[in-house]
Amino acid sequence: MAETATETAATSVLDSADVEACNAPHQLAWRTLARTHAAVSGRVQEALTEAGMPPLAWFEVLSTIAENDSRMKMGELAEALVITRGGLTKLVDRLVKAGLLERAFCESDRRVSYATLLPAGAELLGEMLPIVSAELETAFAANITVAEAEQLTGTLERVRGTACSGG
Amino acid sequence: MAETATETAATSVLDSADVEACNAPHQLAWRTLARTHAAVSGRVQEALTEAGMPPLAWFEVLSTIAENDSRMKMGELAEALVITRGGLTKLVDRLVKAGLLERAFCESDRRVSYATLLPAGAELLGEMLPIVSAELETAFAANITVAEAEQLTGTLERVRGTACSGG
DNA sequence: GAAGATTGAATATTCAATCTTA
DNA sequence: TAAGATTGAATATTCAATCTTC
């Protein structure tokens, strides 16, 4: 309505099919997913900053490498973190400059390079972990049960599957 | 442990408590949430690029405003999109420059400014929507049921709640 | 002084092009 | 020629400082 008003820039901009599409359960789930991710990320980031710690991205890198025998190929790491290769190169550059990681080259295939965790990186990870964990406990444990968390993980992994492999 | 090895940079870097914390259901849920978000975002972004459309962030802005009577305060919009105010100002700048949005000022309180949807913005939204919808259908509808999507939304909203308000 | 929004400097991320090795 | 990684240019985002209005 209100199409007679002269001020209204663009009322009723979406036809009924569009509105339906916007409010479909899957669309709603996606929007909630995106905003929950942003909100929780922000909280964790804030907690790290207040504790004088490096950004969340550094934690992601350190923890991912630590869980993979403290050594990962750059390509694998980029895929695990779901960021571009170029972006990962520069991110790792910063961690190397900070003395947390070291680059190593594969002997059998000189094209590949590894990012390896240094003791200082492991130590920092140990300091960041409780802060991140505490924040996640606040966000998750306080609001959903363990069973719900596991179900959430399962559902999300199925969604992610198609998004990645296209199969 | 493993301090006798000369090659290993940092093996067994996490003690058992840390490993436990990393693999806790809530930590796992968070990691899956973050990576699913990145993966699906990437897919949608790619589809938009291939169709010669603007980035996903533009879609988020346009659709959020469209769902709120085609007019939102900058602060509300920033909160809805979970980005900083400064970031939103520049994002909206780009959309304004592209002729998709218009700024309007509140008469009762001159401090607040509105972002209003222009017809060109509504038209573009109509073109982007089917592309985004199709990609989300591929990611969601193909892998989870409507009931699961609704449950996912509910679970995520509870997680988000604490992350935002702290209550 | 406080709230809302914007700006500029610094940082981070992407995309395309390049380099090296298989 | 292709795969893996890196670099540089362009873009986007944040943080702190500023401006305006309440």
mmCIF file of C-alpha atoms (C1' of nucleotides) in Angstrom:
data_model
loop_
_atom_site.group_PDB
_atom_site.id
_atom_site.type_symbol
_atom_site.label_atom_id
_atom_site.label_comp_id
_atom_site.label_asym_id
_atom_site.label_seq_id
_atom_site.Cartn_x
_atom_site.Cartn_y
_atom_site.Cartn_z
ATOM 1 C CA MET A 1 0.000 0.000 0.000
ATOM 2 C CA ALA A 2 0.914 3.653 0.254
ATOM 3 C CA GLU A 3 1.574 3.811 -3.440
ATOM 4 C CA THR A 4 -0.085 7.167 -3.599
ATOM 5 C CA ALA A 5 2.534 8.714 -1.335
ATOM 6 C CA THR A 6 5.110 10.772 -3.128
ATOM 7 C CA GLU A 7 7.889 10.254 -0.632
ATOM 8 C CA THR A 8 8.026 6.495 -0.658
ATOM 9 C CA ALA A 9 11.038 5.408 -2.622
ATOM 10 C CA ALA A 10 10.243 1.788 -3.234
ATOM 11 C CA THR A 11 7.370 0.182 -1.397
ATOM 12 C CA SER A 12 6.161 -3.308 -2.166
ATOM 13 C CA VAL A 13 9.383 -3.969 -3.959
ATOM 14 C CA LEU A 14 9.115 -7.711 -3.797
ATOM 15 C CA ASP A 15 6.336 -9.648 -5.441
ATOM 16 C CA SER A 16 4.705 -12.461 -3.522
ATOM 17 C CA ALA A 17 6.980 -15.113 -4.978
ATOM 18 C CA ASP A 18 10.031 -13.166 -3.879
ATOM 19 C CA VAL A 19 8.708 -12.680 -0.382
ATOM 20 C CA GLU A 20 7.991 -16.365 -0.215
ATOM 21 C CA ALA A 21 11.522 -17.131 -1.319
ATOM 22 C CA CYS A 22 12.969 -14.800 1.292
ATOM 23 C CA ASN A 23 11.056 -16.423 4.101
ATOM 24 C CA ALA A 24 11.537 -20.005 3.054
ATOM 25 C CA PRO A 25 12.895 -22.167 5.875
ATOM 26 C CA HIS A 26 16.197 -22.660 4.129
ATOM 27 C CA GLN A 27 16.675 -18.969 3.479
ATOM 28 C CA LEU A 28 15.885 -18.220 7.065
ATOM 29 C CA ALA A 29 18.295 -20.882 8.236
ATOM 30 C CA TRP A 30 21.009 -19.358 6.075
ATOM 31 C CA ARG A 31 20.453 -15.864 7.347
ATOM 32 C CA THR A 32 20.480 -17.064 10.932
ATOM 33 C CA LEU A 33 23.627 -19.050 10.250
ATOM 34 C CA ALA A 34 25.404 -16.020 8.812
ATOM 35 C CA ARG A 35 24.410 -13.706 11.615
ATOM 36 C CA THR A 36 25.074 -16.170 14.390
ATOM 37 C CA HIS A 37 28.514 -16.715 12.950
ATOM 38 C CA ALA A 38 29.180 -13.001 12.839
ATOM 39 C CA ALA A 39 27.854 -12.444 16.342
ATOM 40 C CA VAL A 40 29.824 -15.227 17.981
ATOM 41 C CA SER A 41 32.948 -14.332 16.027
ATOM 42 C CA GLY A 42 32.629 -10.811 17.289
ATOM 43 C CA ARG A 43 32.310 -11.941 20.876
ATOM 44 C CA VAL A 44 35.312 -14.235 20.702
ATOM 45 C CA GLN A 45 37.341 -11.582 18.939
ATOM 46 C CA GLU A 46 36.427 -9.077 21.599
ATOM 47 C CA ALA A 47 37.438 -11.425 24.389
ATOM 48 C CA LEU A 48 40.804 -12.002 22.727
ATOM 49 C CA THR A 49 41.409 -8.311 22.246
ATOM 50 C CA GLU A 50 40.569 -7.583 25.862
ATOM 51 C CA ALA A 51 43.046 -10.227 26.929
ATOM 52 C CA GLY A 52 45.740 -8.635 24.770
ATOM 53 C CA MET A 53 45.793 -11.605 22.408
ATOM 54 C CA PRO A 54 46.146 -11.782 18.611
ATOM 55 C CA PRO A 55 43.045 -12.023 16.411
ATOM 56 C CA LEU A 56 40.806 -15.033 16.035
ATOM 57 C CA ALA A 57 42.257 -15.846 12.619
ATOM 58 C CA TRP A 58 45.608 -16.539 14.251
ATOM 59 C CA PHE A 59 43.964 -18.937 16.655
ATOM 60 C CA GLU A 60 42.291 -20.728 13.759
ATOM 61 C CA VAL A 61 45.616 -21.175 12.020
ATOM 62 C CA LEU A 62 47.470 -22.322 15.119
ATOM 63 C CA SER A 63 44.805 -24.735 16.286
ATOM 64 C CA THR A 64 44.268 -26.228 12.842
ATOM 65 C CA ILE A 65 47.971 -26.920 12.413
ATOM 66 C CA ALA A 66 48.253 -28.240 15.957
ATOM 67 C CA GLU A 67 45.523 -30.753 15.260
ATOM 68 C CA ASN A 68 47.348 -31.979 12.177
ATOM 69 C CA ASP A 69 50.645 -33.072 13.678
ATOM 70 C CA SER A 70 51.878 -29.481 13.860
ATOM 71 C CA ARG A 71 52.620 -29.439 10.139
ATOM 72 C CA MET A 72 50.366 -28.809 7.157
ATOM 73 C CA LYS A 73 50.717 -28.093 3.465
ATOM 74 C CA MET A 74 49.721 -24.559 2.580
ATOM 75 C CA GLY A 75 47.055 -25.803 0.205
ATOM 76 C CA GLU A 76 45.530 -28.113 2.780
ATOM 77 C CA LEU A 77 45.531 -25.380 5.347
ATOM 78 C CA ALA A 78 43.846 -22.947 2.983
ATOM 79 C CA GLU A 79 41.178 -25.515 2.246
ATOM 80 C CA ALA A 80 40.653 -26.330 5.917
ATOM 81 C CA LEU A 81 40.264 -22.676 6.806
ATOM 82 C CA VAL A 82 38.165 -21.994 3.714
ATOM 83 C CA ILE A 83 40.193 -19.010 2.590
ATOM 84 C CA THR A 84 42.037 -18.295 -0.649
ATOM 85 C CA ARG A 85 45.597 -19.475 -1.178
ATOM 86 C CA GLY A 86 46.869 -15.956 -1.615
ATOM 87 C CA GLY A 87 45.175 -14.891 1.561
ATOM 88 C CA LEU A 88 46.686 -17.767 3.477
ATOM 89 C CA THR A 89 50.182 -16.943 2.248
ATOM 90 C CA LYS A 90 49.956 -13.489 3.747
ATOM 91 C CA LEU A 91 48.293 -14.674 6.917
ATOM 92 C CA VAL A 92 51.050 -17.230 7.460
ATOM 93 C CA ASP A 93 53.606 -14.533 6.657
ATOM 94 C CA ARG A 94 52.395 -12.600 9.670
ATOM 95 C CA LEU A 95 52.548 -15.608 11.949
ATOM 96 C CA VAL A 96 56.049 -16.404 10.704
ATOM 97 C CA LYS A 97 57.148 -12.848 11.323
ATOM 98 C CA ALA A 98 55.765 -13.165 14.842
ATOM 99 C CA GLY A 99 57.905 -16.263 15.386
ATOM 100 C CA LEU A 100 54.927 -18.588 15.774
ATOM 101 C CA LEU A 101 55.280 -20.613 12.593
ATOM 102 C CA GLU A 102 58.043 -21.701 10.275
ATOM 103 C CA ARG A 103 57.975 -22.595 6.596
ATOM 104 C CA ALA A 104 59.405 -25.904 5.449
ATOM 105 C CA PHE A 105 59.768 -27.313 1.963
ATOM 106 C CA CYS A 106 58.771 -30.747 0.830
ATOM 107 C CA GLU A 107 61.737 -32.854 -0.274
ATOM 108 C CA SER A 108 59.845 -35.027 -2.699
ATOM 109 C CA ASP A 109 57.968 -32.174 -4.354
ATOM 110 C CA ARG A 110 59.640 -28.820 -4.219
ATOM 111 C CA ARG A 111 56.467 -27.016 -5.192
ATOM 112 C CA VAL A 112 54.720 -27.621 -1.905
ATOM 113 C CA SER A 113 55.585 -25.785 1.263
ATOM 114 C CA TYR A 114 54.577 -26.636 4.780
ATOM 115 C CA ALA A 115 53.608 -24.396 7.634
ATOM 116 C CA THR A 116 55.006 -25.854 10.838
ATOM 117 C CA LEU A 117 54.207 -24.908 14.384
ATOM 118 C CA LEU A 118 57.047 -23.511 16.481
ATOM 119 C CA PRO A 119 57.208 -23.807 20.277
ATOM 120 C CA ALA A 120 56.256 -20.157 20.636
ATOM 121 C CA GLY A 121 53.176 -20.820 18.505
ATOM 122 C CA ALA A 122 52.206 -23.783 20.636
ATOM 123 C CA GLU A 123 52.642 -21.717 23.742
ATOM 124 C CA LEU A 124 50.513 -18.913 22.421
ATOM 125 C CA LEU A 125 47.878 -21.405 21.372
ATOM 126 C CA GLY A 126 47.834 -22.672 24.925
ATOM 127 C CA GLU A 127 47.153 -19.159 26.128
ATOM 128 C CA MET A 128 44.466 -18.386 23.594
ATOM 129 C CA LEU A 129 42.619 -21.658 23.953
ATOM 130 C CA PRO A 130 41.062 -21.055 27.384
ATOM 131 C CA ILE A 131 39.849 -17.629 26.319
ATOM 132 C CA VAL A 132 38.241 -18.936 23.164
ATOM 133 C CA SER A 133 36.847 -21.956 24.971
ATOM 134 C CA ALA A 134 35.326 -19.862 27.701
ATOM 135 C CA GLU A 135 33.616 -17.619 25.209
ATOM 136 C CA LEU A 136 32.253 -20.554 23.249
ATOM 137 C CA GLU A 137 31.015 -22.181 26.401
ATOM 138 C CA THR A 138 29.113 -19.006 27.156
ATOM 139 C CA ALA A 139 27.583 -18.979 23.701
ATOM 140 C CA PHE A 140 26.928 -22.687 23.297
ATOM 141 C CA ALA A 141 26.899 -24.542 26.590
ATOM 142 C CA ALA A 142 24.673 -22.006 28.253
ATOM 143 C CA ASN A 143 22.037 -22.309 25.540
ATOM 144 C CA ILE A 144 22.076 -25.714 23.942
ATOM 145 C CA THR A 145 22.648 -29.230 25.174
ATOM 146 C CA VAL A 146 25.503 -31.460 24.129
ATOM 147 C CA ALA A 147 23.064 -33.530 22.096
ATOM 148 C CA GLU A 148 21.890 -30.421 20.304
ATOM 149 C CA ALA A 149 25.457 -29.382 19.631
ATOM 150 C CA GLU A 150 26.186 -32.743 18.090
ATOM 151 C CA GLN A 151 23.068 -32.599 16.002
ATOM 152 C CA LEU A 152 23.958 -29.073 14.932
ATOM 153 C CA THR A 153 27.371 -30.239 13.817
ATOM 154 C CA GLY A 154 25.867 -33.102 11.838
ATOM 155 C CA THR A 155 23.325 -30.904 10.105
ATOM 156 C CA LEU A 156 25.898 -28.264 9.258
ATOM 157 C CA GLU A 157 28.307 -30.809 7.890
ATOM 158 C CA ARG A 158 25.689 -32.058 5.484
ATOM 159 C CA VAL A 159 25.024 -28.523 4.316
ATOM 160 C CA ARG A 160 28.697 -27.856 3.937
ATOM 161 C CA GLY A 161 29.242 -31.032 1.968
ATOM 162 C CA THR A 162 27.280 -29.923 -1.057
ATOM 163 C CA ALA A 163 28.584 -26.421 -0.797
ATOM 164 C CA CYS A 164 32.109 -27.714 -1.184
ATOM 165 C CA SER A 165 32.126 -30.678 -3.481
ATOM 166 C CA GLY A 166 29.060 -29.922 -5.500
ATOM 167 C CA GLY A 167 28.092 -33.564 -5.294
ATOM 168 C CA MET B 1 57.332 -35.046 25.961
ATOM 169 C CA ALA B 2 59.040 -35.676 22.665
ATOM 170 C CA GLU B 3 61.710 -33.237 23.660
ATOM 171 C CA THR B 4 64.400 -35.601 22.486
ATOM 172 C CA ALA B 5 63.440 -35.358 18.835
ATOM 173 C CA THR B 6 65.537 -32.905 16.857
ATOM 174 C CA GLU B 7 63.385 -32.473 13.777
ATOM 175 C CA THR B 8 60.027 -32.057 15.343
ATOM 176 C CA ALA B 9 59.249 -28.414 15.797
ATOM 177 C CA ALA B 10 56.431 -28.778 18.242
ATOM 178 C CA THR B 11 54.916 -32.203 18.703
ATOM 179 C CA SER B 12 52.359 -32.904 21.395
ATOM 180 C CA VAL B 13 51.942 -29.222 21.789
ATOM 181 C CA LEU B 14 48.633 -29.519 23.548
ATOM 182 C CA ASP B 15 48.254 -31.221 26.854
ATOM 183 C CA SER B 16 45.361 -33.590 27.394
ATOM 184 C CA ALA B 17 43.127 -30.920 28.839
ATOM 185 C CA ASP B 18 43.691 -28.739 25.801
ATOM 186 C CA VAL B 19 42.988 -31.554 23.384
ATOM 187 C CA GLU B 20 39.832 -32.293 25.289
ATOM 188 C CA ALA B 21 38.791 -28.667 25.072
ATOM 189 C CA CYS B 22 39.460 -28.594 21.317
ATOM 190 C CA ASN B 23 37.308 -31.613 20.670
ATOM 191 C CA ALA B 24 34.467 -30.747 22.966
ATOM 192 C CA PRO B 25 31.073 -30.901 21.223
ATOM 193 C CA HIS B 26 30.621 -27.178 21.450
ATOM 194 C CA GLN B 27 34.044 -26.409 20.037
ATOM 195 C CA LEU B 28 33.403 -28.786 17.205
ATOM 196 C CA ALA B 29 30.026 -27.232 16.555
ATOM 197 C CA TRP B 30 31.631 -23.821 16.400
ATOM 198 C CA ARG B 31 34.325 -24.880 13.986
ATOM 199 C CA THR B 32 31.780 -26.548 11.759
ATOM 200 C CA LEU B 33 29.586 -23.477 11.924
ATOM 201 C CA ALA B 34 32.439 -21.212 10.892
ATOM 202 C CA ARG B 35 33.552 -23.400 8.013
ATOM 203 C CA THR B 36 30.080 -24.121 6.747
ATOM 204 C CA HIS B 37 29.415 -20.415 6.706
ATOM 205 C CA ALA B 38 32.597 -19.757 4.767
ATOM 206 C CA ALA B 39 31.928 -22.569 2.323
ATOM 207 C CA VAL B 40 28.344 -21.633 1.552
ATOM 208 C CA SER B 41 29.216 -17.948 1.356
ATOM 209 C CA GLY B 42 31.874 -18.806 -1.161
ATOM 210 C CA ARG B 43 29.462 -20.793 -3.281
ATOM 211 C CA VAL B 44 26.834 -18.066 -3.300
ATOM 212 C CA GLN B 45 29.441 -15.423 -4.000
ATOM 213 C CA GLU B 46 30.774 -17.462 -6.890
ATOM 214 C CA ALA B 47 27.313 -17.900 -8.370
ATOM 215 C CA LEU B 48 26.706 -14.165 -8.172
ATOM 216 C CA THR B 49 30.030 -13.374 -9.807
ATOM 217 C CA GLU B 50 29.368 -15.819 -12.620
ATOM 218 C CA ALA B 51 26.023 -14.141 -13.213
ATOM 219 C CA GLY B 52 27.711 -10.742 -13.413
ATOM 220 C CA MET B 53 26.061 -9.613 -10.196
ATOM 221 C CA PRO B 54 27.387 -7.518 -7.287
ATOM 222 C CA PRO B 55 28.786 -9.209 -4.189
ATOM 223 C CA LEU B 56 26.800 -11.028 -1.548
ATOM 224 C CA ALA B 57 27.162 -8.147 0.910
ATOM 225 C CA TRP B 58 25.113 -5.978 -1.413
ATOM 226 C CA PHE B 59 22.393 -8.576 -1.482
ATOM 227 C CA GLU B 60 22.381 -8.696 2.301
ATOM 228 C CA VAL B 61 21.934 -4.946 2.492
ATOM 229 C CA LEU B 62 19.219 -4.792 -0.148
ATOM 230 C CA SER B 63 17.218 -7.713 1.193
ATOM 231 C CA THR B 64 17.440 -6.574 4.795
ATOM 232 C CA ILE B 65 16.167 -3.118 3.927
ATOM 233 C CA ALA B 66 13.468 -4.553 1.678
ATOM 234 C CA GLU B 67 12.173 -6.648 4.529
ATOM 235 C CA ASN B 68 11.933 -3.605 6.760
ATOM 236 C CA ASP B 69 9.596 -1.413 4.747
ATOM 237 C CA SER B 70 12.416 -0.368 2.419
ATOM 238 C CA ARG B 71 13.819 2.020 4.985
ATOM 239 C CA MET B 72 16.113 1.468 7.950
ATOM 240 C CA LYS B 73 18.177 3.521 10.322
ATOM 241 C CA MET B 74 21.897 3.093 9.776
ATOM 242 C CA GLY B 75 22.399 1.845 13.301
ATOM 243 C CA GLU B 76 19.626 -0.735 13.021
ATOM 244 C CA LEU B 77 20.988 -1.921 9.715
ATOM 245 C CA ALA B 78 24.500 -2.282 11.112
ATOM 246 C CA GLU B 79 23.156 -4.308 13.992
ATOM 247 C CA ALA B 80 21.041 -6.497 11.741
ATOM 248 C CA LEU B 81 23.996 -7.230 9.473
ATOM 249 C CA VAL B 82 26.346 -7.609 12.448
ATOM 250 C CA ILE B 83 28.977 -5.246 11.081
ATOM 251 C CA THR B 84 30.509 -2.090 12.508
ATOM 252 C CA ARG B 85 28.856 1.274 12.005
ATOM 253 C CA GLY B 86 31.844 2.639 10.161
ATOM 254 C CA GLY B 87 31.871 -0.343 7.872
ATOM 255 C CA LEU B 88 28.204 0.051 7.115
ATOM 256 C CA THR B 89 28.627 3.721 6.259
ATOM 257 C CA LYS B 90 31.122 2.841 3.547
ATOM 258 C CA LEU B 91 29.140 -0.124 2.322
ATOM 259 C CA VAL B 92 26.044 2.018 1.967
ATOM 260 C CA ASP B 93 28.164 4.670 0.252
ATOM 261 C CA ARG B 94 28.904 2.199 -2.515
ATOM 262 C CA LEU B 95 25.278 1.237 -2.927
ATOM 263 C CA VAL B 96 24.282 4.896 -3.017
ATOM 264 C CA LYS B 97 26.914 5.604 -5.635
ATOM 265 C CA ALA B 98 25.498 2.730 -7.662
ATOM 266 C CA GLY B 99 22.048 4.327 -7.520
ATOM 267 C CA LEU B 100 20.519 1.502 -5.483
ATOM 268 C CA LEU B 101 19.965 3.312 -2.200
ATOM 269 C CA GLU B 102 19.327 6.824 -1.020
ATOM 270 C CA ARG B 103 20.070 8.483 2.282
ATOM 271 C CA ALA B 104 17.312 10.260 4.166
ATOM 272 C CA PHE B 105 17.419 12.204 7.385
ATOM 273 C CA CYS B 106 15.081 11.841 10.302
ATOM 274 C CA GLU B 107 12.996 14.929 10.909
ATOM 275 C CA SER B 108 12.485 14.424 14.609
ATOM 276 C CA ASP B 109 16.119 13.582 15.339
ATOM 277 C CA ARG B 110 18.669 15.017 12.985
ATOM 278 C CA ARG B 111 21.380 12.703 14.199
ATOM 279 C CA VAL B 112 19.895 9.600 12.651
ATOM 280 C CA SER B 113 20.028 8.882 8.951
ATOM 281 C CA TYR B 114 18.053 6.315 7.013
ATOM 282 C CA ALA B 115 19.067 4.129 4.129
ATOM 283 C CA THR B 116 16.133 3.852 1.749
ATOM 284 C CA LEU B 117 15.691 1.470 -1.124
ATOM 285 C CA LEU B 118 15.410 2.994 -4.589
ATOM 286 C CA PRO B 119 13.552 1.350 -7.460
ATOM 287 C CA ALA B 120 16.843 0.360 -9.076
ATOM 288 C CA GLY B 121 17.832 -1.354 -5.844
ATOM 289 C CA ALA B 122 14.566 -3.235 -5.712
ATOM 290 C CA GLU B 123 15.005 -4.289 -9.304
ATOM 291 C CA LEU B 124 18.542 -5.530 -8.678
ATOM 292 C CA LEU B 125 17.357 -7.378 -5.606
ATOM 293 C CA GLY B 126 14.787 -9.110 -7.767
ATOM 294 C CA GLU B 127 17.549 -10.235 -10.092
ATOM 295 C CA MET B 128 19.888 -11.401 -7.367
ATOM 296 C CA LEU B 129 17.279 -13.224 -5.343
ATOM 297 C CA PRO B 130 16.745 -16.194 -7.659
ATOM 298 C CA ILE B 131 20.488 -16.741 -7.949
ATOM 299 C CA VAL B 132 21.003 -16.683 -4.203
ATOM 300 C CA SER B 133 17.913 -18.788 -3.625
ATOM 301 C CA ALA B 134 18.983 -21.401 -6.109
ATOM 302 C CA GLU B 135 22.392 -21.723 -4.518
ATOM 303 C CA LEU B 136 20.920 -22.015 -1.045
ATOM 304 C CA GLU B 137 18.465 -24.606 -2.228
ATOM 305 C CA THR B 138 21.387 -26.596 -3.525
ATOM 306 C CA ALA B 139 23.184 -26.336 -0.215
ATOM 307 C CA PHE B 140 20.227 -26.755 2.098
ATOM 308 C CA ALA B 141 17.234 -28.346 0.433
ATOM 309 C CA ALA B 142 19.312 -31.065 -1.141
ATOM 310 C CA ASN B 143 20.750 -32.121 2.192
ATOM 311 C CA ILE B 144 18.406 -31.345 5.025
ATOM 312 C CA THR B 145 14.671 -31.444 5.487
ATOM 313 C CA VAL B 146 12.471 -28.470 6.179
ATOM 314 C CA ALA B 147 12.052 -29.675 9.743
ATOM 315 C CA GLU B 148 15.801 -29.849 10.157
ATOM 316 C CA ALA B 149 16.187 -26.379 8.722
ATOM 317 C CA GLU B 150 13.687 -25.032 11.209
ATOM 318 C CA GLN B 151 15.385 -26.795 14.065
ATOM 319 C CA LEU B 152 18.733 -25.479 12.860
ATOM 320 C CA THR B 153 17.373 -21.958 12.877
ATOM 321 C CA GLY B 154 16.029 -22.369 16.377
ATOM 322 C CA THR B 155 19.253 -23.775 17.739
ATOM 323 C CA LEU B 156 21.353 -21.079 16.091
ATOM 324 C CA GLU B 157 19.113 -18.343 17.360
ATOM 325 C CA ARG B 158 19.593 -19.523 20.906
ATOM 326 C CA VAL B 159 23.349 -19.517 20.422
ATOM 327 C CA ARG B 160 23.249 -16.099 18.877
ATOM 328 C CA GLY B 161 21.137 -14.690 21.682
ATOM 329 C CA THR B 162 23.806 -14.993 24.329
ATOM 330 C CA ALA B 163 26.501 -13.959 21.934
ATOM 331 C CA CYS B 164 24.769 -10.662 21.374
ATOM 332 C CA SER B 165 23.153 -9.539 24.546
ATOM 333 C CA GLY B 166 25.313 -11.322 27.028
ATOM 334 C CA GLY B 167 22.254 -12.151 29.044
ATOM 335 C "C1'" DG C 1 28.308 15.119 28.077
ATOM 336 C "C1'" DA C 2 26.125 11.289 25.238
ATOM 337 C "C1'" DA C 3 24.215 9.230 20.961
ATOM 338 C "C1'" DG C 4 24.369 8.634 16.034
ATOM 339 C "C1'" DA C 5 26.930 8.755 12.024
ATOM 340 C "C1'" DT C 6 30.877 9.676 9.271
ATOM 341 C "C1'" DT C 7 35.958 10.054 8.035
ATOM 342 C "C1'" DG C 8 40.977 8.755 7.648
ATOM 343 C "C1'" DA C 9 44.774 5.688 8.735
ATOM 344 C "C1'" DA C 10 45.995 1.202 9.172
ATOM 345 C "C1'" DT C 11 45.090 -3.543 8.350
ATOM 346 C "C1'" DA C 12 43.240 -7.530 5.909
ATOM 347 C "C1'" DT C 13 41.368 -9.856 1.875
ATOM 348 C "C1'" DT C 14 40.704 -10.881 -2.762
ATOM 349 C "C1'" DC C 15 41.805 -11.376 -7.822
ATOM 350 C "C1'" DA C 16 44.821 -11.763 -11.482
ATOM 351 C "C1'" DA C 17 49.429 -12.313 -12.901
ATOM 352 C "C1'" DT C 18 53.883 -14.461 -11.989
ATOM 353 C "C1'" DC C 19 57.311 -17.720 -10.581
ATOM 354 C "C1'" DT C 20 58.985 -22.336 -9.719
ATOM 355 C "C1'" DT C 21 58.820 -27.209 -10.113
ATOM 356 C "C1'" DA C 22 56.586 -31.668 -11.773
ATOM 357 C "C1'" DT D 1 51.242 -27.750 -19.790
ATOM 358 C "C1'" DA D 2 49.589 -28.047 -15.086
ATOM 359 C "C1'" DA D 3 50.014 -27.728 -9.974
ATOM 360 C "C1'" DG D 4 51.460 -25.220 -5.934
ATOM 361 C "C1'" DA D 5 52.632 -21.102 -3.926
ATOM 362 C "C1'" DT D 6 53.671 -16.326 -3.861
ATOM 363 C "C1'" DT D 7 53.355 -11.250 -5.157
ATOM 364 C "C1'" DG D 8 51.188 -6.661 -6.319
ATOM 365 C "C1'" DA D 9 47.160 -3.863 -7.266
ATOM 366 C "C1'" DA D 10 42.746 -3.048 -5.962
ATOM 367 C "C1'" DT D 11 39.134 -3.501 -2.700
ATOM 368 C "C1'" DA D 12 37.045 -4.023 1.843
ATOM 369 C "C1'" DT D 13 37.087 -3.785 6.850
ATOM 370 C "C1'" DT D 14 38.244 -2.211 11.231
ATOM 371 C "C1'" DC D 15 39.598 1.166 14.906
ATOM 372 C "C1'" DA D 16 40.088 5.548 16.715
ATOM 373 C "C1'" DA D 17 39.117 10.267 16.165
ATOM 374 C "C1'" DT D 18 35.824 13.728 14.649
ATOM 375 C "C1'" DC D 19 31.550 16.055 13.673
ATOM 376 C "C1'" DT D 20 26.782 17.035 14.470
ATOM 377 C "C1'" DT D 21 22.709 16.935 17.109
ATOM 378 C "C1'" DC D 22 20.211 15.783 21.365
#
